[in-house]
């Protein structure tokens, strides 16, 4: 039978070798940033109940974790702190002997070449669990900026390679850039959580960081999940103020936003594959509903295809092993 002319696109899918030759997006371990939760104490390795395989780690255990991260070829970690004490000025966030500052120094002693990124925020360090100073139920923007800058400087003094403000206060990038430059840290980049949504996917992380708000929510400073054009305004403001990386958080439900940033800005784009996304896959895999390896690698490939240069993911170690 004579068939009409049509394209035979399946020719390039016929064998594994051909598919590999024409594959457009490749994942590598160097694409990943692995989050770590630093805790006080000794010989502490406590699994976070809602995040199987993720732990609170004391400094001695973080040293061991760094060895494994390095072996797997992952080039960067993102540090969060779980403080021993909290107060209304979040003073452990910028204390010279704060838990993050101690962890940075330990990691740099263990492997000076590993890139250490520090989360800059106040929520885990104050009893009200908000990302800024609270006064009479209001999260104050401008008074918070000074403390964020002070926190970033303390991280740089400890040896952090990159600081990553996650608070979503207006003007924070300018304040942090000015603070770093004033103290001589002109070459420390800022990885801004530029587009951070008030998402329902953060629940397990709040267990991990002990940072759930004591009242209300974070909708007055984190973005409305319904908005996309606003994301471009947030990112443009951060670029103007001196950001060196732009981040989208969460990732799975926001691939359109990742693509919009990629198409509109020349800075490196980072996506944060957050705790809820991680835990959903873990739960489904444990129930035998999905093949964890295949689902995770498909998701991470999708994030890179959407425009991510770097991916923060709790799956980083597993994904690096699978890619080997």
PDB file of C-alpha atoms in Angstrom:
ATOM      1  CA  UNK A   1       0.000   0.000   0.000  1.00  0.00           C
ATOM      2  CA  UNK A   2       1.317   3.419  -0.939  1.00  0.00           C
ATOM      3  CA  UNK A   3       1.477   5.637   2.151  1.00  0.00           C
ATOM      4  CA  UNK A   4       1.584   9.425   2.070  1.00  0.00           C
ATOM      5  CA  UNK A   5       4.872  11.099   2.907  1.00  0.00           C
ATOM      6  CA  UNK A   6       5.394  11.631   6.645  1.00  0.00           C
ATOM      7  CA  UNK A   7       8.298  12.076   9.028  1.00  0.00           C
ATOM      8  CA  UNK A   8       9.698   8.925  10.623  1.00  0.00           C
ATOM      9  CA  UNK A   9      10.759  10.407  13.947  1.00  0.00           C
ATOM     10  CA  UNK A  10      11.027   6.931  15.459  1.00  0.00           C
ATOM     11  CA  UNK A  11      14.207   6.316  13.477  1.00  0.00           C
ATOM     12  CA  UNK A  12      16.121   8.240  16.144  1.00  0.00           C
ATOM     13  CA  UNK A  13      14.557   6.166  18.938  1.00  0.00           C
ATOM     14  CA  UNK A  14      15.237   2.729  17.496  1.00  0.00           C
ATOM     15  CA  UNK A  15      18.184   1.671  19.694  1.00  0.00           C
ATOM     16  CA  UNK A  16      19.657   2.691  23.037  1.00  0.00           C
ATOM     17  CA  UNK A  17      22.818   3.820  21.257  1.00  0.00           C
ATOM     18  CA  UNK A  18      20.954   6.127  18.893  1.00  0.00           C
ATOM     19  CA  UNK A  19      18.815   7.506  21.699  1.00  0.00           C
ATOM     20  CA  UNK A  20      21.974   8.299  23.644  1.00  0.00           C
ATOM     21  CA  UNK A  21      23.520  10.036  20.635  1.00  0.00           C
ATOM     22  CA  UNK A  22      20.613  12.456  20.211  1.00  0.00           C
ATOM     23  CA  UNK A  23      19.767  13.019  23.885  1.00  0.00           C
ATOM     24  CA  UNK A  24      19.364  16.748  24.455  1.00  0.00           C
ATOM     25  CA  UNK A  25      19.614  16.969  28.252  1.00  0.00           C
ATOM     26  CA  UNK A  26      22.226  15.238  30.386  1.00  0.00           C
ATOM     27  CA  UNK A  27      22.300  15.051  34.177  1.00  0.00           C
ATOM     28  CA  UNK A  28      25.577  15.070  36.083  1.00  0.00           C
ATOM     29  CA  UNK A  29      26.428  14.877  39.772  1.00  0.00           C
ATOM     30  CA  UNK A  30      27.968  18.339  39.432  1.00  0.00           C
ATOM     31  CA  UNK A  31      24.467  19.697  38.720  1.00  0.00           C
ATOM     32  CA  UNK A  32      23.374  18.896  42.278  1.00  0.00           C
ATOM     33  CA  UNK A  33      23.540  20.836  45.535  1.00  0.00           C
ATOM     34  CA  UNK A  34      23.000  18.671  48.611  1.00  0.00           C
ATOM     35  CA  UNK A  35      21.245  20.195  51.668  1.00  0.00           C
ATOM     36  CA  UNK A  36      22.626  19.478  55.145  1.00  0.00           C
ATOM     37  CA  UNK A  37      21.066  20.172  58.561  1.00  0.00           C
ATOM     38  CA  UNK A  38      23.708  21.007  61.154  1.00  0.00           C
ATOM     39  CA  UNK A  39      22.842  20.381  64.802  1.00  0.00           C
ATOM     40  CA  UNK A  40      24.623  20.859  68.122  1.00  0.00           C
ATOM     41  CA  UNK A  41      26.035  17.911  70.018  1.00  0.00           C
ATOM     42  CA  UNK A  42      28.318  15.000  69.307  1.00  0.00           C
ATOM     43  CA  UNK A  43      27.707  11.801  67.338  1.00  0.00           C
ATOM     44  CA  UNK A  44      24.234  13.054  66.391  1.00  0.00           C
ATOM     45  CA  UNK A  45      22.642  11.448  63.346  1.00  0.00           C
ATOM     46  CA  UNK A  46      18.893  11.650  63.806  1.00  0.00           C
ATOM     47  CA  UNK A  47      16.643  10.777  60.876  1.00  0.00           C
ATOM     48  CA  UNK A  48      13.922  13.327  60.177  1.00  0.00           C
ATOM     49  CA  UNK A  49      10.667  11.404  60.411  1.00  0.00           C
ATOM     50  CA  UNK A  50       8.956  13.051  57.441  1.00  0.00           C
ATOM     51  CA  UNK A  51      12.096  12.906  55.266  1.00  0.00           C
ATOM     52  CA  UNK A  52      13.439   9.333  55.145  1.00  0.00           C
ATOM     53  CA  UNK A  53      17.184   9.283  54.537  1.00  0.00           C
ATOM     54  CA  UNK A  54      17.714  12.908  55.641  1.00  0.00           C
ATOM     55  CA  UNK A  55      19.285  13.610  59.029  1.00  0.00           C
ATOM     56  CA  UNK A  56      20.113  16.174  61.662  1.00  0.00           C
ATOM     57  CA  UNK A  57      23.899  15.914  61.869  1.00  0.00           C
ATOM     58  CA  UNK A  58      26.356  17.079  64.488  1.00  0.00           C
ATOM     59  CA  UNK A  59      29.629  18.564  63.277  1.00  0.00           C
ATOM     60  CA  UNK A  60      31.550  15.279  63.559  1.00  0.00           C
ATOM     61  CA  UNK A  61      28.892  13.537  61.462  1.00  0.00           C
ATOM     62  CA  UNK A  62      28.918  16.341  58.897  1.00  0.00           C
ATOM     63  CA  UNK A  63      32.621  15.685  58.399  1.00  0.00           C
ATOM     64  CA  UNK A  64      31.772  12.080  57.481  1.00  0.00           C
ATOM     65  CA  UNK A  65      28.956  13.224  55.217  1.00  0.00           C
ATOM     66  CA  UNK A  66      31.342  15.511  53.360  1.00  0.00           C
ATOM     67  CA  UNK A  67      33.573  12.532  52.591  1.00  0.00           C
ATOM     68  CA  UNK A  68      30.653  10.735  50.936  1.00  0.00           C
ATOM     69  CA  UNK A  69      29.459  13.813  49.052  1.00  0.00           C
ATOM     70  CA  UNK A  70      32.973  14.301  47.701  1.00  0.00           C
ATOM     71  CA  UNK A  71      33.274  10.633  46.698  1.00  0.00           C
ATOM     72  CA  UNK A  72      30.052  10.920  44.706  1.00  0.00           C
ATOM     73  CA  UNK A  73      31.282  13.933  42.762  1.00  0.00           C
ATOM     74  CA  UNK A  74      28.719  16.385  44.163  1.00  0.00           C
ATOM     75  CA  UNK A  75      30.358  19.787  44.130  1.00  0.00           C
ATOM     76  CA  UNK A  76      28.307  21.805  46.616  1.00  0.00           C
ATOM     77  CA  UNK A  77      26.301  21.608  49.827  1.00  0.00           C
ATOM     78  CA  UNK A  78      23.650  23.964  51.212  1.00  0.00           C
ATOM     79  CA  UNK A  79      23.833  24.390  54.992  1.00  0.00           C
ATOM     80  CA  UNK A  80      20.889  24.911  57.320  1.00  0.00           C
ATOM     81  CA  UNK A  81      21.237  25.307  61.066  1.00  0.00           C
ATOM     82  CA  UNK A  82      19.220  23.751  63.886  1.00  0.00           C
ATOM     83  CA  UNK A  83      20.100  26.022  66.819  1.00  0.00           C
ATOM     84  CA  UNK A  84      20.189  25.055  70.470  1.00  0.00           C
ATOM     85  CA  UNK A  85      18.612  28.349  71.552  1.00  0.00           C
ATOM     86  CA  UNK A  86      16.176  30.808  70.003  1.00  0.00           C
ATOM     87  CA  UNK A  87      15.425  34.454  70.773  1.00  0.00           C
ATOM     88  CA  UNK A  88      13.416  37.254  69.215  1.00  0.00           C
ATOM     89  CA  UNK A  89      16.459  38.771  67.511  1.00  0.00           C
ATOM     90  CA  UNK A  90      17.582  35.395  66.079  1.00  0.00           C
ATOM     91  CA  UNK A  91      21.012  36.007  67.560  1.00  0.00           C
ATOM     92  CA  UNK A  92      22.406  32.528  66.876  1.00  0.00           C
ATOM     93  CA  UNK A  93      21.914  33.167  63.150  1.00  0.00           C
ATOM     94  CA  UNK A  94      24.842  35.612  63.175  1.00  0.00           C
ATOM     95  CA  UNK A  95      26.803  34.409  66.228  1.00  0.00           C
ATOM     96  CA  UNK A  96      30.452  33.639  65.544  1.00  0.00           C
ATOM     97  CA  UNK A  97      29.972  30.247  67.209  1.00  0.00           C
ATOM     98  CA  UNK A  98      26.538  29.633  65.706  1.00  0.00           C
ATOM     99  CA  UNK A  99      25.886  26.144  64.423  1.00  0.00           C
ATOM    100  CA  UNK A 100      26.148  27.098  60.747  1.00  0.00           C
ATOM    101  CA  UNK A 101      29.378  29.005  61.328  1.00  0.00           C
ATOM    102  CA  UNK A 102      30.876  25.974  63.102  1.00  0.00           C
ATOM    103  CA  UNK A 103      29.724  23.664  60.317  1.00  0.00           C
ATOM    104  CA  UNK A 104      31.228  25.867  57.607  1.00  0.00           C
ATOM    105  CA  UNK A 105      34.617  25.831  59.301  1.00  0.00           C
ATOM    106  CA  UNK A 106      34.489  22.061  59.779  1.00  0.00           C
ATOM    107  CA  UNK A 107      33.586  21.397  56.152  1.00  0.00           C
ATOM    108  CA  UNK A 108      36.340  23.665  54.906  1.00  0.00           C
ATOM    109  CA  UNK A 109      38.825  21.857  57.123  1.00  0.00           C
ATOM    110  CA  UNK A 110      37.632  18.521  55.735  1.00  0.00           C
ATOM    111  CA  UNK A 111      37.534  19.556  52.075  1.00  0.00           C
ATOM    112  CA  UNK A 112      38.536  23.107  51.152  1.00  0.00           C
ATOM    113  CA  UNK A 113      37.480  22.502  47.538  1.00  0.00           C
ATOM    114  CA  UNK A 114      33.845  21.675  48.308  1.00  0.00           C
ATOM    115  CA  UNK A 115      31.608  24.681  47.648  1.00  0.00           C
ATOM    116  CA  UNK A 116      29.721  25.633  50.806  1.00  0.00           C
ATOM    117  CA  UNK A 117      26.496  27.591  50.410  1.00  0.00           C
ATOM    118  CA  UNK A 118      24.731  28.878  53.522  1.00  0.00           C
ATOM    119  CA  UNK A 119      21.036  29.572  53.924  1.00  0.00           C
ATOM    120  CA  UNK A 120      20.570  33.105  55.244  1.00  0.00           C
ATOM    121  CA  UNK A 121      17.305  33.495  57.139  1.00  0.00           C
ATOM    122  CA  UNK A 122      16.011  34.101  60.667  1.00  0.00           C
ATOM    123  CA  UNK A 123      13.069  31.679  60.862  1.00  0.00           C
ATOM    124  CA  UNK A 124      14.883  28.756  62.519  1.00  0.00           C
ATOM    125  CA  UNK A 125      16.494  31.035  65.091  1.00  0.00           C
ATOM    126  CA  UNK A 126      13.521  32.819  66.603  1.00  0.00           C
ATOM    127  CA  UNK A 127      10.695  31.247  68.631  1.00  0.00           C
ATOM    128  CA  UNK A 128       7.977  32.681  66.380  1.00  0.00           C
ATOM    129  CA  UNK A 129       9.308  30.904  63.298  1.00  0.00           C
ATOM    130  CA  UNK A 130       9.044  33.863  60.925  1.00  0.00           C
ATOM    131  CA  UNK A 131      11.698  35.023  58.480  1.00  0.00           C
ATOM    132  CA  UNK A 132      11.850  38.555  59.865  1.00  0.00           C
ATOM    133  CA  UNK A 133      11.619  40.517  63.091  1.00  0.00           C
ATOM    134  CA  UNK A 134       8.088  40.394  64.483  1.00  0.00           C
ATOM    135  CA  UNK A 135       6.420  43.331  66.218  1.00  0.00           C
ATOM    136  CA  UNK A 136       2.811  43.152  67.380  1.00  0.00           C
ATOM    137  CA  UNK A 137       2.049  40.392  64.913  1.00  0.00           C
ATOM    138  CA  UNK A 138       3.622  42.143  61.928  1.00  0.00           C
ATOM    139  CA  UNK A 139       6.744  40.883  60.141  1.00  0.00           C
ATOM    140  CA  UNK A 140       8.903  43.977  59.784  1.00  0.00           C
ATOM    141  CA  UNK A 141      10.786  44.337  56.523  1.00  0.00           C
ATOM    142  CA  UNK A 142      13.422  47.047  56.949  1.00  0.00           C
ATOM    143  CA  UNK A 143      14.635  46.254  60.505  1.00  0.00           C
ATOM    144  CA  UNK A 144      15.142  42.646  59.360  1.00  0.00           C
ATOM    145  CA  UNK A 145      17.585  43.641  56.613  1.00  0.00           C
ATOM    146  CA  UNK A 146      20.336  44.601  59.037  1.00  0.00           C
ATOM    147  CA  UNK A 147      20.216  41.193  60.718  1.00  0.00           C
ATOM    148  CA  UNK A 148      20.196  39.359  57.389  1.00  0.00           C
ATOM    149  CA  UNK A 149      23.279  41.275  56.278  1.00  0.00           C
ATOM    150  CA  UNK A 150      24.935  40.576  59.624  1.00  0.00           C
ATOM    151  CA  UNK A 151      24.161  36.853  59.206  1.00  0.00           C
ATOM    152  CA  UNK A 152      25.587  36.750  55.681  1.00  0.00           C
ATOM    153  CA  UNK A 153      28.780  38.487  56.803  1.00  0.00           C
ATOM    154  CA  UNK A 154      29.224  36.017  59.667  1.00  0.00           C
ATOM    155  CA  UNK A 155      28.892  33.119  57.222  1.00  0.00           C
ATOM    156  CA  UNK A 156      31.479  34.656  54.909  1.00  0.00           C
ATOM    157  CA  UNK A 157      33.833  35.188  57.837  1.00  0.00           C
ATOM    158  CA  UNK A 158      33.486  31.501  58.709  1.00  0.00           C
ATOM    159  CA  UNK A 159      34.502  30.535  55.156  1.00  0.00           C
ATOM    160  CA  UNK A 160      31.249  30.173  53.188  1.00  0.00           C
ATOM    161  CA  UNK A 161      31.719  30.366  49.429  1.00  0.00           C
ATOM    162  CA  UNK A 162      28.176  31.556  48.606  1.00  0.00           C
ATOM    163  CA  UNK A 163      25.376  33.011  50.740  1.00  0.00           C
ATOM    164  CA  UNK A 164      21.755  32.233  49.916  1.00  0.00           C
ATOM    165  CA  UNK A 165      19.089  34.519  51.441  1.00  0.00           C
ATOM    166  CA  UNK A 166      15.714  32.747  51.633  1.00  0.00           C
ATOM    167  CA  UNK A 167      13.680  35.258  53.645  1.00  0.00           C
ATOM    168  CA  UNK A 168      11.879  37.127  50.800  1.00  0.00           C
ATOM    169  CA  UNK A 169      12.156  40.534  52.477  1.00  0.00           C
ATOM    170  CA  UNK A 170      12.182  43.426  49.997  1.00  0.00           C
ATOM    171  CA  UNK A 171      15.643  44.906  49.499  1.00  0.00           C
ATOM    172  CA  UNK A 172      17.523  42.049  51.120  1.00  0.00           C
ATOM    173  CA  UNK A 173      19.924  41.494  48.225  1.00  0.00           C
ATOM    174  CA  UNK A 174      21.016  45.135  48.245  1.00  0.00           C
ATOM    175  CA  UNK A 175      21.429  45.076  52.024  1.00  0.00           C
ATOM    176  CA  UNK A 176      23.458  41.844  51.989  1.00  0.00           C
ATOM    177  CA  UNK A 177      25.606  42.986  49.060  1.00  0.00           C
ATOM    178  CA  UNK A 178      26.373  46.239  50.860  1.00  0.00           C
ATOM    179  CA  UNK A 179      27.165  44.397  54.086  1.00  0.00           C
ATOM    180  CA  UNK A 180      29.493  41.913  52.394  1.00  0.00           C
ATOM    181  CA  UNK A 181      31.283  44.599  50.395  1.00  0.00           C
ATOM    182  CA  UNK A 182      31.705  46.822  53.446  1.00  0.00           C
ATOM    183  CA  UNK A 183      33.481  43.969  55.271  1.00  0.00           C
ATOM    184  CA  UNK A 184      35.744  43.182  52.329  1.00  0.00           C
ATOM    185  CA  UNK A 185      33.826  40.196  50.917  1.00  0.00           C
ATOM    186  CA  UNK A 186      33.394  41.662  47.451  1.00  0.00           C
ATOM    187  CA  UNK A 187      33.920  38.275  45.804  1.00  0.00           C
ATOM    188  CA  UNK A 188      31.322  36.291  47.772  1.00  0.00           C
ATOM    189  CA  UNK A 189      28.363  35.595  45.438  1.00  0.00           C
ATOM    190  CA  UNK A 190      24.704  35.807  46.477  1.00  0.00           C
ATOM    191  CA  UNK A 191      22.424  32.951  45.464  1.00  0.00           C
ATOM    192  CA  UNK A 192      19.047  34.568  45.892  1.00  0.00           C
ATOM    193  CA  UNK A 193      15.852  32.681  46.613  1.00  0.00           C
ATOM    194  CA  UNK A 194      14.404  35.138  44.106  1.00  0.00           C
ATOM    195  CA  UNK A 195      11.130  33.389  43.389  1.00  0.00           C
ATOM    196  CA  UNK A 196      10.000  31.629  46.533  1.00  0.00           C
ATOM    197  CA  UNK A 197       6.339  30.728  46.726  1.00  0.00           C
ATOM    198  CA  UNK A 198       4.154  30.389  49.824  1.00  0.00           C
ATOM    199  CA  UNK A 199       3.926  26.702  49.051  1.00  0.00           C
ATOM    200  CA  UNK A 200       2.270  23.715  50.681  1.00  0.00           C
ATOM    201  CA  UNK A 201       5.312  21.598  49.781  1.00  0.00           C
ATOM    202  CA  UNK A 202       7.452  22.849  52.687  1.00  0.00           C
ATOM    203  CA  UNK A 203       5.912  20.820  55.517  1.00  0.00           C
ATOM    204  CA  UNK A 204       8.688  18.249  56.011  1.00  0.00           C
ATOM    205  CA  UNK A 205      11.360  20.956  55.891  1.00  0.00           C
ATOM    206  CA  UNK A 206       9.685  22.790  58.756  1.00  0.00           C
ATOM    207  CA  UNK A 207       9.983  19.578  60.756  1.00  0.00           C
ATOM    208  CA  UNK A 208      13.641  19.384  59.817  1.00  0.00           C
ATOM    209  CA  UNK A 209      14.518  22.992  60.620  1.00  0.00           C
ATOM    210  CA  UNK A 210      12.074  23.349  63.539  1.00  0.00           C
ATOM    211  CA  UNK A 211      10.861  26.510  61.821  1.00  0.00           C
ATOM    212  CA  UNK A 212       7.068  26.315  61.544  1.00  0.00           C
ATOM    213  CA  UNK A 213       5.465  29.739  62.181  1.00  0.00           C
ATOM    214  CA  UNK A 214       4.031  30.098  65.686  1.00  0.00           C
ATOM    215  CA  UNK A 215       1.163  32.141  64.268  1.00  0.00           C
ATOM    216  CA  UNK A 216      -0.299  32.919  60.863  1.00  0.00           C
ATOM    217  CA  UNK A 217       1.591  32.005  57.718  1.00  0.00           C
ATOM    218  CA  UNK A 218       4.216  33.454  55.369  1.00  0.00           C
ATOM    219  CA  UNK A 219       1.894  34.712  52.664  1.00  0.00           C
ATOM    220  CA  UNK A 220       2.696  38.367  53.341  1.00  0.00           C
ATOM    221  CA  UNK A 221       6.279  37.877  52.150  1.00  0.00           C
ATOM    222  CA  UNK A 222       6.436  34.656  50.118  1.00  0.00           C
ATOM    223  CA  UNK A 223       4.785  34.690  46.701  1.00  0.00           C
ATOM    224  CA  UNK A 224       1.256  33.670  45.730  1.00  0.00           C
ATOM    225  CA  UNK A 225       1.472  30.338  43.801  1.00  0.00           C
ATOM    226  CA  UNK A 226      -0.981  31.760  41.252  1.00  0.00           C
ATOM    227  CA  UNK A 227       1.441  34.473  40.060  1.00  0.00           C
ATOM    228  CA  UNK A 228       3.981  34.270  37.257  1.00  0.00           C
ATOM    229  CA  UNK A 229       4.486  37.868  36.102  1.00  0.00           C
ATOM    230  CA  UNK A 230       5.301  38.809  39.671  1.00  0.00           C
ATOM    231  CA  UNK A 231       8.133  36.265  39.573  1.00  0.00           C
ATOM    232  CA  UNK A 232       9.761  38.275  36.799  1.00  0.00           C
ATOM    233  CA  UNK A 233       9.531  41.441  38.898  1.00  0.00           C
ATOM    234  CA  UNK A 234      11.096  39.684  41.892  1.00  0.00           C
ATOM    235  CA  UNK A 235      13.939  38.307  39.786  1.00  0.00           C
ATOM    236  CA  UNK A 236      14.553  41.619  38.017  1.00  0.00           C
ATOM    237  CA  UNK A 237      14.747  43.429  41.365  1.00  0.00           C
ATOM    238  CA  UNK A 238      17.297  40.922  42.660  1.00  0.00           C
ATOM    239  CA  UNK A 239      19.427  41.247  39.526  1.00  0.00           C
ATOM    240  CA  UNK A 240      19.405  45.027  39.882  1.00  0.00           C
ATOM    241  CA  UNK A 241      20.412  44.738  43.568  1.00  0.00           C
ATOM    242  CA  UNK A 242      23.369  42.450  42.831  1.00  0.00           C
ATOM    243  CA  UNK A 243      22.266  38.808  42.903  1.00  0.00           C
ATOM    244  CA  UNK A 244      24.640  36.345  41.222  1.00  0.00           C
ATOM    245  CA  UNK A 245      22.247  33.348  41.017  1.00  0.00           C
ATOM    246  CA  UNK A 246      18.441  33.260  40.741  1.00  0.00           C
ATOM    247  CA  UNK A 247      16.476  30.478  42.416  1.00  0.00           C
ATOM    248  CA  UNK A 248      12.958  29.116  41.955  1.00  0.00           C
ATOM    249  CA  UNK A 249      11.406  27.314  44.940  1.00  0.00           C
ATOM    250  CA  UNK A 250       9.629  24.856  44.824  1.00  0.00           C
ATOM    251  CA  UNK A 251      10.492  23.137  41.550  1.00  0.00           C
ATOM    252  CA  UNK A 252       7.986  20.502  40.384  1.00  0.00           C
ATOM    253  CA  UNK A 253       4.908  22.712  40.129  1.00  0.00           C
ATOM    254  CA  UNK A 254       6.926  25.685  38.887  1.00  0.00           C
ATOM    255  CA  UNK A 255       8.770  24.443  35.791  1.00  0.00           C
ATOM    256  CA  UNK A 256       7.053  27.191  33.796  1.00  0.00           C
ATOM    257  CA  UNK A 257       8.651  29.754  36.117  1.00  0.00           C
ATOM    258  CA  UNK A 258      12.077  28.127  35.731  1.00  0.00           C
ATOM    259  CA  UNK A 259      11.695  28.403  31.956  1.00  0.00           C
ATOM    260  CA  UNK A 260      10.562  32.046  32.209  1.00  0.00           C
ATOM    261  CA  UNK A 261      13.634  32.951  34.243  1.00  0.00           C
ATOM    262  CA  UNK A 262      15.893  31.052  31.864  1.00  0.00           C
ATOM    263  CA  UNK A 263      14.438  32.919  28.872  1.00  0.00           C
ATOM    264  CA  UNK A 264      14.667  36.349  30.500  1.00  0.00           C
ATOM    265  CA  UNK A 265      17.900  36.360  32.523  1.00  0.00           C
ATOM    266  CA  UNK A 266      21.498  35.384  31.817  1.00  0.00           C
ATOM    267  CA  UNK A 267      22.422  34.527  35.403  1.00  0.00           C
ATOM    268  CA  UNK A 268      22.695  30.888  36.534  1.00  0.00           C
ATOM    269  CA  UNK A 269      19.250  29.493  37.376  1.00  0.00           C
ATOM    270  CA  UNK A 270      18.834  27.258  40.431  1.00  0.00           C
ATOM    271  CA  UNK A 271      15.770  25.164  41.222  1.00  0.00           C
ATOM    272  CA  UNK A 272      15.003  23.817  44.677  1.00  0.00           C
ATOM    273  CA  UNK A 273      13.461  20.333  44.634  1.00  0.00           C
ATOM    274  CA  UNK A 274      11.920  20.791  48.067  1.00  0.00           C
ATOM    275  CA  UNK A 275      11.142  18.539  51.014  1.00  0.00           C
ATOM    276  CA  UNK A 276       7.498  17.824  50.155  1.00  0.00           C
ATOM    277  CA  UNK A 277       8.451  16.793  46.639  1.00  0.00           C
ATOM    278  CA  UNK A 278      11.147  14.513  48.043  1.00  0.00           C
ATOM    279  CA  UNK A 279       8.892  12.966  50.682  1.00  0.00           C
ATOM    280  CA  UNK A 280       6.030  12.270  48.261  1.00  0.00           C
ATOM    281  CA  UNK A 281       8.328  10.238  46.033  1.00  0.00           C
ATOM    282  CA  UNK A 282       9.831   8.428  49.026  1.00  0.00           C
ATOM    283  CA  UNK A 283       6.372   7.503  50.319  1.00  0.00           C
ATOM    284  CA  UNK A 284       5.154   6.311  46.918  1.00  0.00           C
ATOM    285  CA  UNK A 285       8.324   4.271  46.402  1.00  0.00           C
ATOM    286  CA  UNK A 286       8.036   2.627  49.834  1.00  0.00           C
ATOM    287  CA  UNK A 287       4.488   1.606  48.950  1.00  0.00           C
ATOM    288  CA  UNK A 288       5.687   0.111  45.669  1.00  0.00           C
ATOM    289  CA  UNK A 289       3.654   2.554  43.597  1.00  0.00           C
ATOM    290  CA  UNK A 290       6.590   4.019  41.637  1.00  0.00           C
ATOM    291  CA  UNK A 291      10.143   3.077  40.717  1.00  0.00           C
ATOM    292  CA  UNK A 292      12.054   5.637  42.790  1.00  0.00           C
ATOM    293  CA  UNK A 293      15.183   5.702  40.651  1.00  0.00           C
ATOM    294  CA  UNK A 294      13.315   6.187  37.389  1.00  0.00           C
ATOM    295  CA  UNK A 295      10.933   8.797  38.800  1.00  0.00           C
ATOM    296  CA  UNK A 296      13.689  10.834  40.472  1.00  0.00           C
ATOM    297  CA  UNK A 297      15.954  10.879  37.433  1.00  0.00           C
ATOM    298  CA  UNK A 298      13.015  11.800  35.194  1.00  0.00           C
ATOM    299  CA  UNK A 299      12.086  14.657  37.518  1.00  0.00           C
ATOM    300  CA  UNK A 300      15.646  15.983  37.780  1.00  0.00           C
ATOM    301  CA  UNK A 301      16.065  15.743  34.006  1.00  0.00           C
ATOM    302  CA  UNK A 302      12.836  17.704  33.620  1.00  0.00           C
ATOM    303  CA  UNK A 303      14.108  20.433  35.928  1.00  0.00           C
ATOM    304  CA  UNK A 304      17.316  20.718  33.956  1.00  0.00           C
ATOM    305  CA  UNK A 305      15.435  20.666  30.635  1.00  0.00           C
ATOM    306  CA  UNK A 306      13.207  23.472  31.923  1.00  0.00           C
ATOM    307  CA  UNK A 307      16.288  25.660  32.343  1.00  0.00           C
ATOM    308  CA  UNK A 308      17.931  24.838  35.674  1.00  0.00           C
ATOM    309  CA  UNK A 309      21.696  25.093  35.710  1.00  0.00           C
ATOM    310  CA  UNK A 310      21.807  23.734  39.263  1.00  0.00           C
ATOM    311  CA  UNK A 311      19.354  21.683  41.312  1.00  0.00           C
ATOM    312  CA  UNK A 312      19.137  21.661  45.100  1.00  0.00           C
ATOM    313  CA  UNK A 313      17.802  18.215  45.951  1.00  0.00           C
ATOM    314  CA  UNK A 314      17.660  15.819  48.899  1.00  0.00           C
ATOM    315  CA  UNK A 315      17.975  13.051  46.299  1.00  0.00           C
ATOM    316  CA  UNK A 316      21.460  14.292  45.351  1.00  0.00           C
ATOM    317  CA  UNK A 317      23.470  11.403  46.802  1.00  0.00           C
ATOM    318  CA  UNK A 318      21.139   8.713  45.461  1.00  0.00           C
ATOM    319  CA  UNK A 319      20.933  10.369  42.057  1.00  0.00           C
ATOM    320  CA  UNK A 320      24.720  10.653  41.862  1.00  0.00           C
ATOM    321  CA  UNK A 321      25.025   6.922  42.613  1.00  0.00           C
ATOM    322  CA  UNK A 322      22.418   6.046  39.976  1.00  0.00           C
ATOM    323  CA  UNK A 323      24.118   8.206  37.360  1.00  0.00           C
ATOM    324  CA  UNK A 324      27.353   6.300  37.885  1.00  0.00           C
TER     325      UNK A 324
END
